[in-house]
Each structure stands twice: as C-alpha cells, then as structure tokens.
Amino acid sequence: GQQVMQIPQYQHVQEGEDFTTYCNSSTTLSNIQWYKQRPGGHPVFLIQLVKSGEVKKQKRLTFQFGEAKKNSSLHITATQTTDVGTYFCAVQTGANNLFFGTGTRLTVIP
Amino acid sequence: SAVISQKPSRDICQRGTSLTIQCQVDSQVTMMFWYRQQPGQSLTLIATANQGSEATYESGFVIDKFPISRPNLTFSTLTVSNMSPEDSSIYLCSAELGQGTGELFFGEGSRLTVL
C-alpha cells in the first residue's frame, strides 16, 4: 500500500526561525497536497502541487514538489506562534482516495 | 467553502455499545470520506461513502465494525459498533466539493472515549 513518510516527526523552533518538513513517498505521485491541523482542530487544506519541480508560495510558506514526483517539502520562513500545529502531506491513490503522511508537529517558542 | 457539520462533537461510551456519528454537508457532494485519527497520530482513511451504493472500506476496516450510510448527496453516518477502548479516537468526516482541485474539507470531528 501507499507509504508516505514525513520528517521530522516533531520540530521545536524559536519564533523567527525557519522550519522545513519533508514528505517522501515510495511511489511516483500524480500530485501532493498539504494540510495544517491546529491543536484541537481539524485539517485545513493549504495547497496542491501537480507538476514536477513545481514551487508555490503563500506568504511565508514555500511548497516544492520534487523533480521525480516522489517527495515534497514545506518551508516556513520566520515562524510565528500562529504557525503552531501539525503539517500533513497527503497523496491520492488511483481511486481518488487521499492518504495522509505521518505529519510533522511544529512548536514555536515565543 | 463547504461547511461540514458533525455530531456528536464528543462522547464517552461504554465498552460493547455502539455509537452513530452524523455528518451533514451544506452542498451536494459525490463522495464523502470517513477518517480516524488516534491521539497524536495521523489520519487513517476508514472508508469512502458513495451515494446509492455500499461504502468502500480500506484495508483493516470492515462493514460489520464500521457500518456507513449515505442516503443522499449531503449526509452520511458512521457507526462504531461493539466499541472497545481501542476505538477511542477522533472520527472525521470529509468531502470534496467537486471543483476538481482535490481539496478535502473536514468536519470538526467527533471525539469518542470508550471506557
């Protein structure tokens, strides 16, 4: 079955530091999505990447899809306390079901 | 954006009992999905709820344990049957709006604690 691993599992940063989470798949992906889940909340869609080597930016967030379409990364520049939460990558199978990665829990220390 | 309502938001249940979670979407959607999220863990897909047909279950999940209904294009239920403490989890309903983006919207989740 689909295996999607994320590293690191946890990350603690000082406010203002950068943060990166990586998502690695055992198979070539058609696309990849990223979600954020605040503590006590539900996952919220951030972005979808489709093209090989694609880079998308949302303010301080930069998303990248690997050339081989097997990995992806999410980079946050100058973290803020509002960035706290767990970041999940998610991939679709041929049946259009969405499988979530293991997640990276980000803690931002003020 | 779609609004997805789930109820109950939380419940404490006795071992051996069953609980039905309801999910209402404010627009018609083709597919609805039920996920489980155990404490501190990622989301695991339980099944896809298809309107007019039986749900499609993922490996490790069976209909007898997690019966699902999908009577129309805006509503679905998930029942957790014969509960044990291992079923303590957050159960999340989700749906895609059908705009081709693949984006999933989630309900607020139902937190079940089984004693």
Short mmCIF file of N, CA and C in Angstrom, two decimals, chain B residues 27-99:
data_model
loop_
_atom_site.label_atom_id
_atom_site.label_comp_id
_atom_site.label_asym_id
_atom_site.label_seq_id
_atom_site.Cartn_x
_atom_site.Cartn_y
_atom_site.Cartn_z
N SER B 27 -23.64 21.36 0.94
CA SER B 27 -23.86 21.32 -0.51
C SER B 27 -23.77 19.85 -0.94
N GLN B 28 -24.25 19.58 -2.13
CA GLN B 28 -24.24 18.21 -2.61
C GLN B 28 -22.83 17.81 -3.03
N VAL B 29 -22.39 16.67 -2.57
CA VAL B 29 -21.06 16.17 -2.90
C VAL B 29 -21.15 14.72 -3.35
N THR B 30 -20.29 14.34 -4.25
CA THR B 30 -20.33 12.98 -4.77
C THR B 30 -19.83 11.97 -3.75
N MET B 31 -18.63 12.23 -3.24
CA MET B 31 -18.02 11.29 -2.30
C MET B 31 -17.80 11.94 -0.94
N MET B 32 -18.04 11.17 0.08
CA MET B 32 -17.71 11.58 1.44
C MET B 32 -16.76 10.55 2.02
N PHE B 33 -15.88 10.99 2.87
CA PHE B 33 -14.85 10.12 3.40
C PHE B 33 -14.88 10.15 4.93
N TRP B 34 -14.64 9.00 5.52
CA TRP B 34 -14.53 8.91 6.97
C TRP B 34 -13.10 8.54 7.35
N TYR B 35 -12.53 9.37 8.24
CA TYR B 35 -11.18 9.13 8.72
C TYR B 35 -11.20 8.90 10.23
N ARG B 36 -10.17 8.22 10.70
CA ARG B 36 -9.95 8.08 12.13
C ARG B 36 -8.59 8.70 12.46
N GLN B 37 -8.55 9.41 13.56
CA GLN B 37 -7.28 9.99 14.00
C GLN B 37 -7.10 9.67 15.47
N GLN B 38 -6.22 8.73 15.74
CA GLN B 38 -5.94 8.38 17.13
C GLN B 38 -5.03 9.43 17.73
N PRO B 39 -5.03 9.55 19.05
CA PRO B 39 -4.30 10.65 19.71
C PRO B 39 -2.86 10.75 19.25
N GLY B 40 -2.49 11.94 18.80
CA GLY B 40 -1.12 12.19 18.38
C GLY B 40 -0.72 11.53 17.08
N GLN B 41 -1.69 10.97 16.36
CA GLN B 41 -1.36 10.24 15.14
C GLN B 41 -1.89 10.96 13.90
N SER B 42 -1.56 10.39 12.77
CA SER B 42 -2.06 10.92 11.51
C SER B 42 -3.49 10.45 11.26
N LEU B 43 -4.02 10.85 10.13
CA LEU B 43 -5.37 10.44 9.76
C LEU B 43 -5.31 9.14 8.96
N THR B 44 -6.20 8.24 9.30
CA THR B 44 -6.31 6.97 8.59
C THR B 44 -7.67 6.88 7.94
N LEU B 45 -7.69 6.63 6.66
CA LEU B 45 -8.95 6.53 5.94
C LEU B 45 -9.66 5.23 6.30
N ILE B 46 -10.89 5.36 6.75
CA ILE B 46 -11.70 4.18 7.08
C ILE B 46 -12.42 3.69 5.83
N ALA B 47 -13.15 4.60 5.20
CA ALA B 47 -13.97 4.20 4.06
C ALA B 47 -14.41 5.41 3.27
N THR B 48 -14.83 5.13 2.05
CA THR B 48 -15.44 6.13 1.19
C THR B 48 -16.93 5.84 1.12
N ALA B 49 -17.72 6.86 1.41
CA ALA B 49 -19.18 6.70 1.41
C ALA B 49 -19.73 7.17 0.07
N ASN B 50 -20.28 6.25 -0.68
CA ASN B 50 -20.81 6.54 -2.00
C ASN B 50 -22.33 6.59 -1.95
N GLN B 51 -22.90 7.61 -2.53
CA GLN B 51 -24.36 7.72 -2.53
C GLN B 51 -24.96 6.66 -3.44
N GLY B 52 -25.89 5.91 -2.89
CA GLY B 52 -26.59 4.92 -3.70
C GLY B 52 -25.90 3.58 -3.79
N SER B 53 -24.78 3.42 -3.13
CA SER B 53 -24.10 2.12 -3.14
C SER B 53 -23.42 1.89 -1.81
N GLU B 54 -22.90 0.69 -1.63
CA GLU B 54 -22.23 0.39 -0.38
C GLU B 54 -20.91 1.16 -0.27
N ALA B 55 -20.53 1.41 0.95
CA ALA B 55 -19.27 2.10 1.18
C ALA B 55 -18.09 1.22 0.77
N THR B 56 -17.01 1.85 0.40
CA THR B 56 -15.77 1.14 0.06
C THR B 56 -14.80 1.27 1.21
N TYR B 57 -14.43 0.13 1.80
CA TYR B 57 -13.62 0.14 3.01
C TYR B 57 -12.15 -0.08 2.70
N GLU B 58 -11.30 0.57 3.49
CA GLU B 58 -9.86 0.38 3.36
C GLU B 58 -9.44 -0.86 4.13
N SER B 59 -8.25 -1.30 3.82
CA SER B 59 -7.71 -2.48 4.49
C SER B 59 -7.68 -2.27 5.99
N GLY B 60 -8.16 -3.26 6.72
CA GLY B 60 -8.19 -3.18 8.17
C GLY B 60 -9.50 -2.68 8.74
N PHE B 61 -10.41 -2.27 7.89
CA PHE B 61 -11.72 -1.79 8.34
C PHE B 61 -12.81 -2.60 7.63
N VAL B 62 -13.81 -3.02 8.40
CA VAL B 62 -14.87 -3.86 7.86
C VAL B 62 -16.23 -3.27 8.17
N ILE B 63 -17.19 -3.64 7.34
CA ILE B 63 -18.53 -3.08 7.44
C ILE B 63 -19.23 -3.45 8.73
N ASP B 64 -18.96 -4.64 9.25
CA ASP B 64 -19.62 -5.05 10.49
C ASP B 64 -19.21 -4.17 11.66
N LYS B 65 -17.98 -3.69 11.64
CA LYS B 65 -17.48 -2.85 12.72
C LYS B 65 -17.81 -1.38 12.50
N PHE B 66 -17.78 -0.95 11.25
CA PHE B 66 -17.99 0.45 10.91
C PHE B 66 -19.05 0.61 9.81
N PRO B 67 -20.28 0.23 10.09
CA PRO B 67 -21.30 0.41 9.05
C PRO B 67 -21.50 1.89 8.72
N ILE B 68 -21.68 2.14 7.45
CA ILE B 68 -21.81 3.50 6.94
C ILE B 68 -23.09 3.61 6.13
N SER B 69 -23.77 4.73 6.30
CA SER B 69 -24.92 5.00 5.45
C SER B 69 -24.65 6.26 4.65
N ARG B 70 -25.27 6.33 3.47
CA ARG B 70 -25.15 7.52 2.61
C ARG B 70 -26.47 7.67 1.86
N PRO B 71 -27.50 8.13 2.57
CA PRO B 71 -28.84 8.16 1.97
C PRO B 71 -29.02 9.21 0.89
N ASN B 72 -28.21 10.27 0.91
CA ASN B 72 -28.33 11.31 -0.12
C ASN B 72 -26.99 12.01 -0.31
N LEU B 73 -26.97 13.04 -1.13
CA LEU B 73 -25.70 13.67 -1.51
C LEU B 73 -25.18 14.67 -0.48
N THR B 74 -25.89 14.85 0.63
CA THR B 74 -25.42 15.81 1.64
C THR B 74 -25.23 15.20 3.02
N PHE B 75 -25.45 13.91 3.18
CA PHE B 75 -25.50 13.33 4.52
C PHE B 75 -24.89 11.94 4.54
N SER B 76 -24.21 11.63 5.66
CA SER B 76 -23.67 10.30 5.85
C SER B 76 -23.57 10.02 7.34
N THR B 77 -23.63 8.76 7.69
CA THR B 77 -23.39 8.37 9.07
C THR B 77 -22.35 7.26 9.13
N LEU B 78 -21.61 7.27 10.22
CA LEU B 78 -20.64 6.22 10.53
C LEU B 78 -21.01 5.67 11.90
N THR B 79 -21.16 4.38 11.99
CA THR B 79 -21.42 3.75 13.28
C THR B 79 -20.18 3.00 13.72
N VAL B 80 -19.79 3.21 14.95
CA VAL B 80 -18.70 2.43 15.54
C VAL B 80 -19.37 1.39 16.43
N SER B 81 -19.27 0.13 16.04
CA SER B 81 -20.04 -0.93 16.67
C SER B 81 -19.24 -1.67 17.73
N ASN B 82 -19.96 -2.17 18.73
CA ASN B 82 -19.34 -3.01 19.75
C ASN B 82 -17.99 -2.42 20.19
N MET B 83 -18.05 -1.22 20.71
CA MET B 83 -16.83 -0.46 20.97
C MET B 83 -15.97 -1.05 22.08
N SER B 84 -14.68 -0.87 21.90
CA SER B 84 -13.69 -1.22 22.92
C SER B 84 -12.80 0.01 23.13
N PRO B 85 -12.02 0.02 24.19
CA PRO B 85 -11.16 1.20 24.43
C PRO B 85 -10.24 1.53 23.25
N GLU B 86 -9.90 0.53 22.44
CA GLU B 86 -9.04 0.78 21.28
C GLU B 86 -9.72 1.64 20.22
N ASP B 87 -11.03 1.76 20.33
CA ASP B 87 -11.78 2.60 19.38
C ASP B 87 -11.80 4.06 19.79
N SER B 88 -11.25 4.36 20.95
CA SER B 88 -11.17 5.75 21.39
C SER B 88 -10.32 6.53 20.39
N SER B 89 -10.94 7.55 19.82
CA SER B 89 -10.27 8.24 18.72
C SER B 89 -11.12 9.44 18.32
N ILE B 90 -10.57 10.22 17.42
CA ILE B 90 -11.37 11.26 16.75
C ILE B 90 -11.77 10.72 15.39
N TYR B 91 -13.03 10.83 15.08
CA TYR B 91 -13.55 10.38 13.79
C TYR B 91 -13.93 11.62 12.98
N LEU B 92 -13.39 11.72 11.79
CA LEU B 92 -13.56 12.91 10.96
C LEU B 92 -14.27 12.57 9.66
N CYS B 93 -15.23 13.37 9.36
CA CYS B 93 -15.94 13.27 8.10
C CYS B 93 -15.34 14.30 7.14
N SER B 94 -15.25 13.96 5.88
CA SER B 94 -14.71 14.93 4.92
C SER B 94 -15.37 14.75 3.58
N ALA B 95 -15.24 15.77 2.75
CA ALA B 95 -15.83 15.73 1.42
C ALA B 95 -15.05 16.64 0.50
N GLU B 96 -15.10 16.29 -0.78
CA GLU B 96 -14.51 17.14 -1.81
C GLU B 96 -15.65 17.88 -2.49
N LEU B 97 -15.43 19.17 -2.76
CA LEU B 97 -16.51 19.96 -3.33
C LEU B 97 -16.80 19.64 -4.78
N GLY B 98 -15.89 18.93 -5.41
CA GLY B 98 -16.12 18.56 -6.80
C GLY B 98 -15.70 19.62 -7.78
N GLN B 99 -14.83 20.53 -7.36
CA GLN B 99 -14.35 21.58 -8.25
C GLN B 99 -13.08 21.17 -8.96
#
